mmCIF file of C-alpha atoms in Angstrom:
data_model
loop_
_atom_site.group_PDB
_atom_site.id
_atom_site.type_symbol
_atom_site.label_atom_id
_atom_site.label_comp_id
_atom_site.label_asym_id
_atom_site.label_seq_id
_atom_site.Cartn_x
_atom_site.Cartn_y
_atom_site.Cartn_z
ATOM 1 C CA MET A 259 89.942 130.871 126.198
ATOM 2 C CA MET A 260 91.009 130.649 130.187
ATOM 3 C CA ARG A 261 88.575 128.458 130.974
ATOM 4 C CA ILE A 262 89.990 126.374 128.548
ATOM 5 C CA LEU A 263 93.572 126.265 129.049
ATOM 6 C CA LEU A 264 92.586 125.631 132.486
ATOM 7 C CA LEU A 265 90.680 122.710 131.021
ATOM 8 C CA THR A 266 93.691 121.333 129.051
ATOM 9 C CA LEU A 267 96.465 122.169 131.343
ATOM 10 C CA ALA A 268 94.269 120.122 134.098
ATOM 11 C CA TYR A 269 93.592 117.264 131.902
ATOM 12 C CA ILE A 270 97.324 116.791 131.248
ATOM 13 C CA VAL A 271 97.824 117.217 134.581
ATOM 14 C CA ALA A 272 95.879 114.647 135.261
ATOM 15 C CA THR A 273 96.860 111.984 132.503
ATOM 16 C CA CYS A 274 100.838 112.758 133.933
ATOM 17 C CA ASN A 275 99.923 111.326 137.404
ATOM 18 C CA ALA A 276 98.130 108.491 135.995
ATOM 19 C CA ALA A 277 100.941 107.430 134.349
ATOM 20 C CA ALA A 278 103.237 108.140 137.264
ATOM 21 C CA ALA A 279 100.801 105.772 138.749
ATOM 22 C CA ALA A 280 100.925 103.364 136.826
ATOM 23 C CA GLN A 281 104.724 103.351 136.866
ATOM 24 C CA MET A 282 104.605 101.855 139.847
ATOM 25 C CA SER A 283 106.936 98.793 140.149
ATOM 26 C CA VAL A 284 105.031 95.659 139.603
ATOM 27 C CA GLY A 285 106.294 93.799 142.809
ATOM 28 C CA LEU A 286 105.181 96.574 145.021
ATOM 29 C CA ARG A 287 101.574 95.624 143.806
ATOM 30 C CA GLN A 288 102.061 91.931 144.228
ATOM 31 C CA ARG A 289 103.066 92.126 147.496
ATOM 32 C CA MET A 290 100.287 94.097 148.110
ATOM 33 C CA LEU A 291 97.637 92.214 146.481
ATOM 34 C CA THR A 292 98.895 88.673 147.231
ATOM 35 C CA PRO A 293 96.870 87.954 150.328
ATOM 36 C CA ILE A 294 93.749 88.937 149.229
ATOM 37 C CA VAL A 295 94.701 87.002 145.652
ATOM 38 C CA VAL A 296 95.585 83.746 147.941
ATOM 39 C CA GLY A 297 92.734 83.952 150.209
ATOM 40 C CA VAL A 298 90.290 84.498 147.044
ATOM 41 C CA ARG A 299 92.179 81.738 145.292
ATOM 42 C CA ARG A 300 91.986 78.771 148.267
ATOM 43 C CA ALA A 301 88.269 80.312 148.661
ATOM 44 C CA THR A 302 87.199 78.900 145.362
ATOM 45 C CA MET A 303 88.962 75.707 145.592
ATOM 46 C CA ASN A 304 88.030 71.889 146.795
ATOM 47 C CA SER A 305 90.024 70.462 149.143
ATOM 48 C CA SER A 306 91.704 67.605 146.397
ATOM 49 C CA GLN A 307 93.321 71.066 144.554
ATOM 50 C CA GLN A 308 94.160 73.021 147.440
ATOM 51 C CA ARG A 309 96.603 70.273 148.611
ATOM 52 C CA TYR A 310 98.215 70.095 145.338
ATOM 53 C CA ALA A 311 98.318 73.946 144.578
ATOM 54 C CA THR A 312 101.396 75.269 144.533
ATOM 55 C CA LYS A 313 102.116 79.178 145.880
ATOM 56 C CA SER A 314 102.499 80.153 142.090
ATOM 57 C CA ASP A 315 99.214 78.640 141.400
ATOM 58 C CA LEU A 316 97.499 80.337 144.101
ATOM 59 C CA ILE A 317 99.261 83.759 143.398
ATOM 60 C CA GLN A 318 98.708 83.677 139.592
ATOM 61 C CA PRO A 319 97.505 85.662 137.481
ATOM 62 C CA SER A 320 99.781 88.161 139.022
ATOM 63 C CA VAL A 321 99.232 91.691 138.707
ATOM 64 C CA THR A 322 101.100 93.120 135.790
ATOM 65 C CA SER A 323 101.036 96.442 133.807
ATOM 66 C CA VAL A 324 99.337 96.426 130.375
ATOM 67 C CA SER A 325 101.385 97.414 127.785
ATOM 68 C CA ARG A 326 101.745 98.589 124.525
ATOM 69 C CA GLY A 327 104.487 98.762 122.219
ATOM 70 C CA GLY A 328 106.370 99.305 125.064
ATOM 71 C CA THR A 329 104.197 101.818 126.418
ATOM 72 C CA ALA A 330 102.054 101.706 129.241
ATOM 73 C CA ILE A 331 98.391 102.042 128.565
ATOM 74 C CA CYS A 332 98.056 104.482 130.541
ATOM 75 C CA ASP A 333 99.911 106.979 128.063
ATOM 76 C CA SER A 334 96.307 107.365 127.177
ATOM 77 C CA LYS A 335 95.024 109.076 123.438
ATOM 78 C CA PRO A 336 95.704 112.716 123.529
ATOM 79 C CA PRO A 337 92.641 115.024 123.203
ATOM 80 C CA VAL A 338 93.377 116.644 120.273
ATOM 81 C CA LYS A 339 89.927 117.763 119.624
ATOM 82 C CA LEU A 340 90.802 119.746 123.433
ATOM 83 C CA LEU A 341 94.372 120.679 122.405
ATOM 84 C CA GLN A 342 93.580 122.332 119.443
ATOM 85 C CA TRP A 343 91.298 124.480 121.472
ATOM 86 C CA ALA A 344 93.599 124.887 123.587
ATOM 87 C CA TYR A 345 96.167 126.021 121.450
ATOM 88 C CA ALA A 346 94.051 128.725 120.021
ATOM 89 C CA ALA A 347 92.937 130.371 122.647
ATOM 90 C CA ALA A 348 96.436 130.033 124.108
ATOM 91 C CA GLY A 349 97.452 131.428 120.588
ATOM 92 C CA MET A 350 94.739 134.799 120.756
ATOM 93 C CA ALA A 351 95.189 135.344 124.797
ATOM 94 C CA THR A 352 99.061 135.347 124.041
ATOM 95 C CA THR A 353 98.695 138.209 121.041
ATOM 96 C CA ALA A 354 96.157 140.003 123.460
ATOM 97 C CA GLY A 355 98.741 140.103 125.563
ATOM 98 C CA TRP A 356 101.829 141.537 123.485
ATOM 99 C CA GLY A 357 99.329 143.334 121.958
ATOM 100 C CA THR A 358 98.023 145.485 125.269
ATOM 101 C CA MET A 359 101.685 145.774 125.629
ATOM 102 C CA ALA A 360 102.804 147.575 122.422
ATOM 103 C CA TYR A 361 99.559 149.695 122.973
ATOM 104 C CA THR A 362 99.955 150.296 127.378
ATOM 105 C CA THR A 363 103.866 151.186 126.554
ATOM 106 C CA ILE A 364 104.254 153.219 123.061
ATOM 107 C CA ARG A 365 101.973 155.695 123.938
ATOM 108 C CA ASP A 366 102.105 159.736 125.753
ATOM 109 C CA ASN A 367 103.413 159.804 129.573
ATOM 110 C CA GLN A 368 105.166 157.187 129.886
ATOM 111 C CA PRO A 369 106.348 158.096 132.037
ATOM 112 C CA ALA A 370 104.393 160.870 133.107
ATOM 113 C CA GLY A 371 105.478 164.078 131.021
ATOM 114 C CA ALA A 372 107.094 161.874 128.139
ATOM 115 C CA MET A 373 105.021 163.177 124.907
ATOM 116 C CA MET A 374 104.925 161.746 121.504
ATOM 117 C CA PRO A 375 106.602 164.182 118.992
ATOM 118 C CA CYS A 376 103.307 163.142 116.729
ATOM 119 C CA TRP A 377 99.879 161.066 116.269
ATOM 120 C CA GLN A 378 101.805 158.993 113.233
ATOM 121 C CA HIS A 379 104.908 158.064 115.492
ATOM 122 C CA PRO A 380 103.660 155.711 117.902
ATOM 123 C CA VAL A 381 101.295 154.375 115.353
ATOM 124 C CA PHE A 382 103.710 152.808 113.466
ATOM 125 C CA ALA A 383 105.755 151.903 116.501
ATOM 126 C CA ARG A 384 102.788 149.449 117.560
ATOM 127 C CA ILE A 385 102.680 148.607 113.897
ATOM 128 C CA GLY A 386 106.522 147.253 113.764
ATOM 129 C CA ALA A 387 105.781 145.764 117.969
ATOM 130 C CA MET A 388 102.444 143.584 116.314
ATOM 131 C CA SER A 389 104.610 141.931 113.902
ATOM 132 C CA ALA A 390 105.697 139.394 115.922
ATOM 133 C CA ALA A 391 101.988 138.742 116.330
ATOM 134 C CA SER A 392 102.441 136.894 112.830
ATOM 135 C CA LEU A 393 104.624 134.751 114.556
ATOM 136 C CA ILE A 394 103.061 134.325 117.497
ATOM 137 C CA LEU A 395 99.913 132.911 116.391
ATOM 138 C CA GLY A 396 101.784 131.344 113.436
ATOM 139 C CA SER A 397 103.743 128.794 115.791
ATOM 140 C CA PHE A 398 100.181 127.749 117.528
ATOM 141 C CA ALA A 399 98.336 127.357 114.293
ATOM 142 C CA SER A 400 101.061 125.293 113.386
ATOM 143 C CA LEU A 401 100.519 122.693 116.731
ATOM 144 C CA ALA A 402 97.121 122.899 116.350
ATOM 145 C CA ALA A 403 97.089 122.081 112.370
ATOM 146 C CA THR A 404 99.454 119.357 114.327
ATOM 147 C CA CYS A 405 96.630 117.774 116.322
ATOM 148 C CA CYS A 406 94.113 118.659 113.874
ATOM 149 C CA GLU A 407 95.599 115.745 110.788
ATOM 150 C CA SER A 408 96.637 113.678 114.043
ATOM 151 C CA ASP A 409 95.293 110.246 114.639
ATOM 152 C CA ALA A 410 97.668 109.537 117.237
ATOM 153 C CA GLU A 411 97.000 106.567 119.966
ATOM 154 C CA SER A 412 99.455 107.774 123.078
ATOM 155 C CA TRP A 413 100.910 111.105 123.734
ATOM 156 C CA GLU A 414 104.408 109.756 122.310
ATOM 157 C CA GLU A 415 102.847 109.012 119.083
ATOM 158 C CA LEU A 416 101.942 112.857 118.437
ATOM 159 C CA GLY A 417 105.055 114.331 119.951
ATOM 160 C CA ASP A 418 106.326 112.142 116.652
ATOM 161 C CA SER A 419 103.605 113.435 114.091
ATOM 162 C CA SER A 420 106.033 116.033 113.163
ATOM 163 C CA PRO A 421 109.522 117.003 113.581
ATOM 164 C CA SER A 422 108.472 120.512 114.952
ATOM 165 C CA PHE A 423 105.583 119.811 117.360
ATOM 166 C CA ARG A 424 107.991 119.303 120.576
ATOM 167 C CA ARG A 425 110.436 122.292 119.385
ATOM 168 C CA GLN A 426 107.695 124.276 118.572
ATOM 169 C CA ASN A 427 105.884 123.654 122.149
ATOM 170 C CA LEU A 428 109.658 123.728 123.925
ATOM 171 C CA ALA A 429 109.414 127.185 122.521
ATOM 172 C CA LEU A 430 106.255 128.227 123.337
ATOM 173 C CA ALA A 431 106.914 127.383 126.897
ATOM 174 C CA THR A 432 109.958 129.839 127.491
ATOM 175 C CA THR A 433 108.221 132.475 125.630
ATOM 176 C CA GLY A 434 105.284 132.393 127.574
ATOM 177 C CA VAL A 435 107.858 132.164 130.694
ATOM 178 C CA ALA A 436 110.361 135.285 129.809
ATOM 179 C CA SER A 437 106.985 137.586 128.590
ATOM 180 C CA SER A 438 106.041 137.120 132.078
ATOM 181 C CA LEU A 439 109.082 137.798 133.692
ATOM 182 C CA TRP A 440 108.809 141.013 131.197
ATOM 183 C CA VAL A 441 106.054 141.951 132.968
ATOM 184 C CA ARG A 442 106.670 141.264 136.459
ATOM 185 C CA PHE A 443 109.680 143.744 136.272
ATOM 186 C CA ALA A 444 108.683 146.220 133.539
ATOM 187 C CA ASP A 445 109.732 149.069 135.901
ATOM 188 C CA VAL A 446 113.729 147.350 136.086
ATOM 189 C CA VAL A 447 113.747 147.384 132.313
ATOM 190 C CA THR A 448 112.301 149.945 130.986
ATOM 191 C CA LYS A 449 114.027 152.888 133.677
ATOM 192 C CA ILE A 450 115.324 155.516 132.251
ATOM 193 C CA PRO A 451 119.276 156.003 133.182
ATOM 194 C CA GLY A 452 120.006 159.300 134.740
ATOM 195 C CA SER A 453 116.278 159.810 136.230
ATOM 196 C CA ASN A 454 115.323 161.547 138.739
ATOM 197 C CA PRO A 455 113.157 160.540 140.559
ATOM 198 C CA VAL A 456 113.706 156.732 139.073
ATOM 199 C CA ALA A 457 111.068 156.684 135.749
ATOM 200 C CA SER A 458 109.996 154.169 133.841
ATOM 201 C CA HIS A 459 108.321 153.560 130.528
ATOM 202 C CA GLN A 460 106.020 150.727 131.789
ATOM 203 C CA SER A 461 105.291 149.453 135.595
ATOM 204 C CA TYR A 462 102.145 146.835 135.382
ATOM 205 C CA SER A 463 100.471 146.274 138.760
ATOM 206 C CA GLY A 464 97.564 144.792 140.114
ATOM 207 C CA ILE A 465 94.728 142.825 137.970
ATOM 208 C CA MET A 466 96.523 144.275 134.712
ATOM 209 C CA GLN A 467 99.547 142.990 135.814
ATOM 210 C CA SER A 468 98.164 139.320 137.132
ATOM 211 C CA ARG A 469 95.782 139.152 133.602
ATOM 212 C CA LEU A 470 99.134 139.309 131.516
ATOM 213 C CA ILE A 471 101.341 137.127 133.662
ATOM 214 C CA GLY A 472 97.857 134.326 133.885
ATOM 215 C CA ALA A 473 98.097 134.577 129.480
ATOM 216 C CA TYR A 474 101.493 134.221 128.657
ATOM 217 C CA GLY A 475 101.573 131.818 131.873
ATOM 218 C CA SER A 476 98.930 129.450 130.528
ATOM 219 C CA ALA A 477 100.405 129.631 127.549
ATOM 220 C CA GLY A 478 103.805 128.483 128.448
ATOM 221 C CA LEU A 479 102.608 126.142 130.847
ATOM 222 C CA LEU A 480 100.426 124.647 127.886
ATOM 223 C CA GLY A 481 103.677 123.865 125.896
ATOM 224 C CA ALA A 482 105.562 123.035 128.515
ATOM 225 C CA LEU A 483 103.236 120.187 130.031
ATOM 226 C CA VAL A 484 102.623 119.073 126.443
ATOM 227 C CA TRP A 485 106.395 118.675 125.392
ATOM 228 C CA ALA A 486 106.942 116.775 128.361
ATOM 229 C CA ARG A 487 103.777 114.599 128.028
ATOM 230 C CA CYS A 488 105.152 113.500 124.582
ATOM 231 C CA LEU A 489 108.397 112.924 125.226
ATOM 232 C CA PRO A 490 109.573 109.137 124.405
ATOM 233 C CA GLU A 491 108.888 107.023 127.484
ATOM 234 C CA ASP A 492 112.855 106.623 128.335
ATOM 235 C CA SER A 493 113.251 111.057 128.285
ATOM 236 C CA ARG A 494 110.541 111.450 131.135
ATOM 237 C CA ASN A 495 112.617 111.669 134.390
ATOM 238 C CA PRO A 496 112.871 115.287 134.728
ATOM 239 C CA LEU A 497 116.416 115.083 135.613
ATOM 240 C CA THR A 498 117.241 114.195 132.106
ATOM 241 C CA TRP A 499 115.658 116.761 130.643
ATOM 242 C CA PRO A 500 118.507 119.717 131.044
ATOM 243 C CA LYS A 501 120.738 117.106 129.193
ATOM 244 C CA ARG A 502 118.514 116.307 126.654
ATOM 245 C CA ILE A 503 117.312 120.077 125.761
ATOM 246 C CA GLY A 504 121.183 121.023 126.115
ATOM 247 C CA ASP A 505 121.431 118.321 123.305
ATOM 248 C CA GLY A 506 119.098 119.513 121.295
ATOM 249 C CA VAL A 507 120.228 123.135 121.171
ATOM 250 C CA SER A 508 123.482 122.207 120.283
ATOM 251 C CA LYS A 509 122.486 119.824 117.574
ATOM 252 C CA ALA A 510 119.956 122.663 116.083
ATOM 253 C CA ILE A 511 123.113 125.496 115.889
ATOM 254 C CA VAL A 512 125.256 122.954 114.293
ATOM 255 C CA SER A 513 122.698 122.359 111.601
ATOM 256 C CA ILE A 514 121.748 125.452 110.759
ATOM 257 C CA ALA A 515 124.367 126.120 107.566
ATOM 258 C CA PRO A 516 121.942 124.376 104.764
ATOM 259 C CA LYS A 517 122.426 121.165 103.093
ATOM 260 C CA ASP A 518 122.123 122.190 99.838
ATOM 261 C CA VAL A 519 123.604 125.703 99.136
ATOM 262 C CA ASN A 520 122.192 125.556 96.203
ATOM 263 C CA ASP A 521 118.798 125.333 97.037
ATOM 264 C CA PRO A 522 117.886 128.887 97.565
ATOM 265 C CA VAL A 523 114.844 128.141 100.276
ATOM 266 C CA GLN A 524 117.163 126.741 102.068
ATOM 267 C CA VAL A 525 119.201 129.231 101.857
ATOM 268 C CA LYS A 526 116.656 131.694 102.927
ATOM 269 C CA TYR A 527 115.841 130.083 105.659
ATOM 270 C CA ALA A 528 118.732 129.633 107.342
ATOM 271 C CA LEU A 529 120.193 133.268 106.953
ATOM 272 C CA ILE A 530 116.716 133.961 108.572
ATOM 273 C CA THR A 531 117.427 131.406 111.624
ATOM 274 C CA THR A 532 121.173 133.746 111.691
ATOM 275 C CA SER A 533 119.751 136.750 111.787
ATOM 276 C CA MET A 534 116.916 135.910 113.914
ATOM 277 C CA LEU A 535 119.544 134.716 116.761
ATOM 278 C CA ILE A 536 121.470 137.686 116.189
ATOM 279 C CA PHE A 537 118.744 139.882 116.565
ATOM 280 C CA THR A 538 117.726 138.090 119.811
ATOM 281 C CA GLY A 539 121.550 137.604 121.136
ATOM 282 C CA MET A 540 121.939 142.347 120.394
ATOM 283 C CA GLN A 541 118.487 142.874 121.657
ATOM 284 C CA THR A 542 119.306 140.856 124.563
ATOM 285 C CA VAL A 543 122.446 141.289 125.598
ATOM 286 C CA CYS A 544 124.012 144.793 123.763
ATOM 287 C CA ASN A 545 123.195 148.202 125.492
ATOM 288 C CA MET A 546 121.615 150.597 123.903
ATOM 289 C CA PRO A 547 121.448 152.216 121.095
ATOM 290 C CA VAL A 548 122.689 148.234 119.309
ATOM 291 C CA SER A 549 119.445 146.522 121.210
ATOM 292 C CA VAL A 550 116.778 148.718 119.672
ATOM 293 C CA ILE A 551 117.518 147.153 116.619
ATOM 294 C CA PRO A 552 115.139 145.442 115.212
ATOM 295 C CA SER A 553 112.396 146.762 117.328
ATOM 296 C CA TRP A 554 113.111 150.685 117.102
ATOM 297 C CA THR A 555 111.145 151.025 120.168
ATOM 298 C CA SER A 556 114.004 152.162 122.412
ATOM 299 C CA ARG A 557 113.853 151.697 125.862
ATOM 300 C CA ARG A 558 109.921 150.723 125.815
ATOM 301 C CA LEU A 559 109.731 147.272 124.315
ATOM 302 C CA SER A 560 113.563 146.798 122.953
ATOM 303 C CA ARG A 561 113.943 144.214 125.728
ATOM 304 C CA ALA A 562 110.612 141.981 125.071
ATOM 305 C CA PHE A 563 111.506 142.121 120.923
ATOM 306 C CA PRO A 564 113.928 139.716 121.361
ATOM 307 C CA ILE A 565 111.490 137.019 123.177
ATOM 308 C CA TYR A 566 109.379 137.038 119.648
ATOM 309 C CA THR A 567 112.071 136.785 117.369
ATOM 310 C CA PHE A 568 113.918 134.272 119.398
ATOM 311 C CA LEU A 569 110.538 132.342 118.505
ATOM 312 C CA GLY A 570 111.185 133.485 115.012
ATOM 313 C CA ALA A 571 114.960 131.703 114.580
ATOM 314 C CA VAL A 572 112.619 128.690 115.753
ATOM 315 C CA THR A 573 110.341 128.842 113.621
ATOM 316 C CA ALA A 574 113.276 129.756 110.737
ATOM 317 C CA PHE A 575 114.954 126.345 112.045
ATOM 318 C CA ASP A 576 111.875 124.296 111.529
ATOM 319 C CA LEU A 577 111.215 125.368 108.280
ATOM 320 C CA LYS A 578 115.179 124.577 106.897
ATOM 321 C CA GLU A 579 114.545 121.358 108.133
ATOM 322 C CA ALA A 580 111.033 121.091 106.353
ATOM 323 C CA THR A 581 112.286 122.351 103.788
ATOM 324 C CA GLU A 582 115.836 120.134 103.440
ATOM 325 C CA ASN A 583 112.773 117.032 103.825
ATOM 326 C CA GLY A 584 110.422 118.324 100.941
ATOM 327 C CA ARG A 585 107.943 118.837 103.419
ATOM 328 C CA ILE A 586 107.831 122.813 103.581
ATOM 329 C CA LEU A 587 104.694 123.033 100.678
ATOM 330 C CA VAL A 588 102.836 119.290 101.475
ATOM 331 C CA ASP A 589 102.318 119.740 105.212
ATOM 332 C CA LYS A 590 99.460 122.298 107.097
ATOM 333 C CA ASN A 591 101.264 123.084 110.106
ATOM 334 C CA TYR A 592 104.523 124.139 107.823
ATOM 335 C CA ARG A 593 102.377 126.134 105.954
ATOM 336 C CA TYR A 594 101.205 128.593 108.936
ATOM 337 C CA LEU A 595 104.356 128.826 109.839
ATOM 338 C CA SER A 596 105.984 129.792 106.582
ATOM 339 C CA SER A 597 103.186 132.288 106.144
ATOM 340 C CA GLY A 598 103.211 133.837 109.602
ATOM 341 C CA VAL A 599 99.594 134.717 110.037
ATOM 342 C CA SER A 600 96.688 136.225 107.055
ATOM 343 C CA ILE A 601 93.476 137.236 108.019
ATOM 344 C CA ASN A 602 91.667 133.639 108.288
ATOM 345 C CA LEU A 603 94.447 132.078 109.901
ATOM 346 C CA LEU A 604 92.997 131.247 113.651
ATOM 347 C CA SER A 605 89.750 131.507 111.861
ATOM 348 C CA CYS A 606 90.543 128.149 109.823
ATOM 349 C CA VAL A 607 91.881 126.550 113.062
ATOM 350 C CA LEU A 608 89.312 127.364 115.281
ATOM 351 C CA CYS A 609 86.698 126.081 111.628
ATOM 352 C CA HIS A 610 88.284 123.257 111.583
ATOM 353 C CA SER A 611 88.283 122.361 115.054
ATOM 354 C CA ILE A 612 84.480 122.557 115.067
ATOM 355 C CA ASN A 613 83.844 120.925 111.918
ATOM 356 C CA PRO A 614 86.805 120.525 109.142
ATOM 357 C CA HIS A 615 84.085 120.971 106.053
ATOM 358 C CA TYR A 616 83.279 124.402 107.702
ATOM 359 C CA SER A 617 86.963 125.501 107.080
ATOM 360 C CA SER A 618 86.884 124.817 103.686
ATOM 361 C CA TYR A 619 86.168 128.180 102.492
ATOM 362 C CA SER A 620 88.632 130.546 104.816
ATOM 363 C CA TYR A 621 91.756 127.312 104.207
ATOM 364 C CA THR A 622 90.969 128.304 99.964
ATOM 365 C CA ILE A 623 91.766 131.915 101.052
ATOM 366 C CA TYR A 624 94.608 131.328 103.119
ATOM 367 C CA ARG A 625 96.246 129.012 100.509
ATOM 368 C CA SER A 626 95.444 131.626 98.132
ATOM 369 C CA ALA A 627 97.662 134.390 100.168
ATOM 370 C CA VAL A 628 99.894 131.767 100.608
ATOM 371 C CA HIS A 629 100.661 131.038 96.985
ATOM 372 C CA ASN A 630 101.015 135.175 96.698
ATOM 373 C CA GLN A 631 103.738 135.050 99.526
ATOM 374 C CA ILE A 632 101.451 136.921 102.333
ATOM 375 C CA LYS A 633 104.563 136.705 104.932
ATOM 376 C CA GLY A 634 103.352 138.516 107.861
ATOM 377 C CA PHE A 635 105.949 138.908 110.093
ATOM 378 C CA GLY A 636 107.730 140.787 107.198
ATOM 379 C CA ALA A 637 105.104 142.847 105.531
ATOM 380 C CA LEU A 638 103.997 144.494 108.485
ATOM 381 C CA TYR A 639 107.661 144.992 110.142
ATOM 382 C CA LEU A 640 108.771 146.045 106.898
ATOM 383 C CA GLY A 641 105.120 148.558 106.239
ATOM 384 C CA ALA A 642 106.592 149.826 109.808
ATOM 385 C CA ARG A 643 109.751 151.206 109.005
ATOM 386 C CA ALA A 644 108.253 152.135 105.495
ATOM 387 C CA GLY A 645 105.506 154.134 107.396
ATOM 388 C CA ALA A 646 107.742 156.034 109.486
ATOM 389 C CA ILE A 647 110.141 156.331 107.074
ATOM 390 C CA CYS A 648 108.054 158.098 104.332
ATOM 391 C CA PHE A 649 105.207 159.204 106.743
ATOM 392 C CA ASP A 650 106.538 160.128 110.029
ATOM 393 C CA PRO A 651 107.295 163.420 110.119
ATOM 394 C CA SER A 652 109.521 163.406 113.480
ATOM 395 C CA PHE A 653 111.915 161.217 111.496
ATOM 396 C CA PRO A 654 115.108 161.590 111.618
ATOM 397 C CA GLU A 655 114.728 164.565 113.932
ATOM 398 C CA HIS A 656 113.066 161.769 117.460
ATOM 399 C CA PHE A 657 114.747 158.803 116.252
ATOM 400 C CA GLY A 658 117.952 159.112 117.878
ATOM 401 C CA MET A 659 118.718 155.661 119.032
ATOM 402 C CA VAL A 660 117.882 154.545 115.278
ATOM 403 C CA ASN A 661 120.037 157.275 113.966
ATOM 404 C CA GLN A 662 123.314 156.314 115.938
ATOM 405 C CA VAL A 663 123.169 152.945 113.689
ATOM 406 C CA PRO A 664 121.577 153.592 110.872
ATOM 407 C CA GLY A 665 123.978 150.231 109.395
ATOM 408 C CA LEU A 666 122.254 147.734 112.260
ATOM 409 C CA ALA A 667 118.721 149.534 111.048
ATOM 410 C CA VAL A 668 119.558 148.771 107.129
ATOM 411 C CA ALA A 669 120.757 145.268 107.772
ATOM 412 C CA ALA A 670 118.017 144.261 109.323
ATOM 413 C CA MET A 671 115.568 145.044 106.644
ATOM 414 C CA LEU A 672 117.609 143.466 104.355
ATOM 415 C CA MET A 673 117.445 140.323 106.154
ATOM 416 C CA VAL A 674 113.774 140.829 107.366
ATOM 417 C CA GLY A 675 112.913 141.051 103.549
ATOM 418 C CA LEU A 676 113.762 137.572 102.716
ATOM 419 C CA THR A 677 111.035 136.141 104.722
ATOM 420 C CA LEU A 678 108.669 137.528 101.816
ATOM 421 C CA ARG A 679 110.558 135.299 99.423
ATOM 422 C CA SER A 680 108.506 132.625 97.890
ATOM 423 C CA ASP A 681 108.946 128.954 99.488
ATOM 424 C CA GLU A 682 109.111 127.533 95.607
ATOM 425 C CA ARG A 683 112.476 127.171 94.549
#
């Protein structure tokens, strides 16, 4: 998986360098090549032709940039097959990294001597944390599906092929950077207040830290490079990116409200977007016990979970726009975003990357899952909460943080429950 990611990243960097070189001023290249061109033309002319030849005749044809539709021809056709494999590899690597974090942080002796009250306690906590895997895989699968269906002749056309393509890439770049930072500073983020000597629930170092940062960083870099490469020609100056991102975020915030309040699907995704943004803010800036909602993981992963509720907010906003445009049940990438993940989601993408005919059976099963309203994130999250309440003998005594904010816990479950509603009106 890492080889696929590195190969794709190297290809994109190389094409970016080619684009920069091709945008060298025409005047400079003319001045560099003029003596050679004049000499060659003089050598091939007879004496009468040289007598009446003008300077412009000798220099022509001038070296110009061959363009197509205003875009330099060096803006080559994107390697969509390679991108499909890269997104699939990045999705599995990111999910494996998150699973590793959930398993190694929610267990006994984190820190030494801290024991779980029963074996059910960490099981349901991990299931709840792994609900984020639905958002991760759904996002990467939607990008791979966009590449699969695209016949774009340039990177800019690939970016325009789906309204969510650039936004999802930028969101994955953000989550990749944030996850890498959490891994690097896990000992600070999960520090137990008042402990003497200072103790933390998690502290990564050595090979484990390098692997996790490598997985998250590679996925984030892939998203960032594809986002930058797919920008319009007049927006590829890095100095303009902060303004572009700021304008896009501002526009999205004021556009959260549904266009048609009588459309229940639009209202659903508007509410999910708002709640996911609120969850992200609560877990990021609030103190305990507020920040334990909605993850229910105390100080262990409560500061890492907002990385993926942010991704959930972006996904829900994309689905709201798709509903408004009538594309949510039509485009394959939106069906991936809507359903989160089913058993065959990644196998569908991988099989289609090899041969479109191989994935017909698994895609049929996937569509069946979609129409039966199997929503990965909501199903896993609510299943974990139900398991903790009904089957964990340590509930509620050993859920001290959650017990302090029962209203927020119930509100979070109700809002997540909206994800299970069908996208049919």
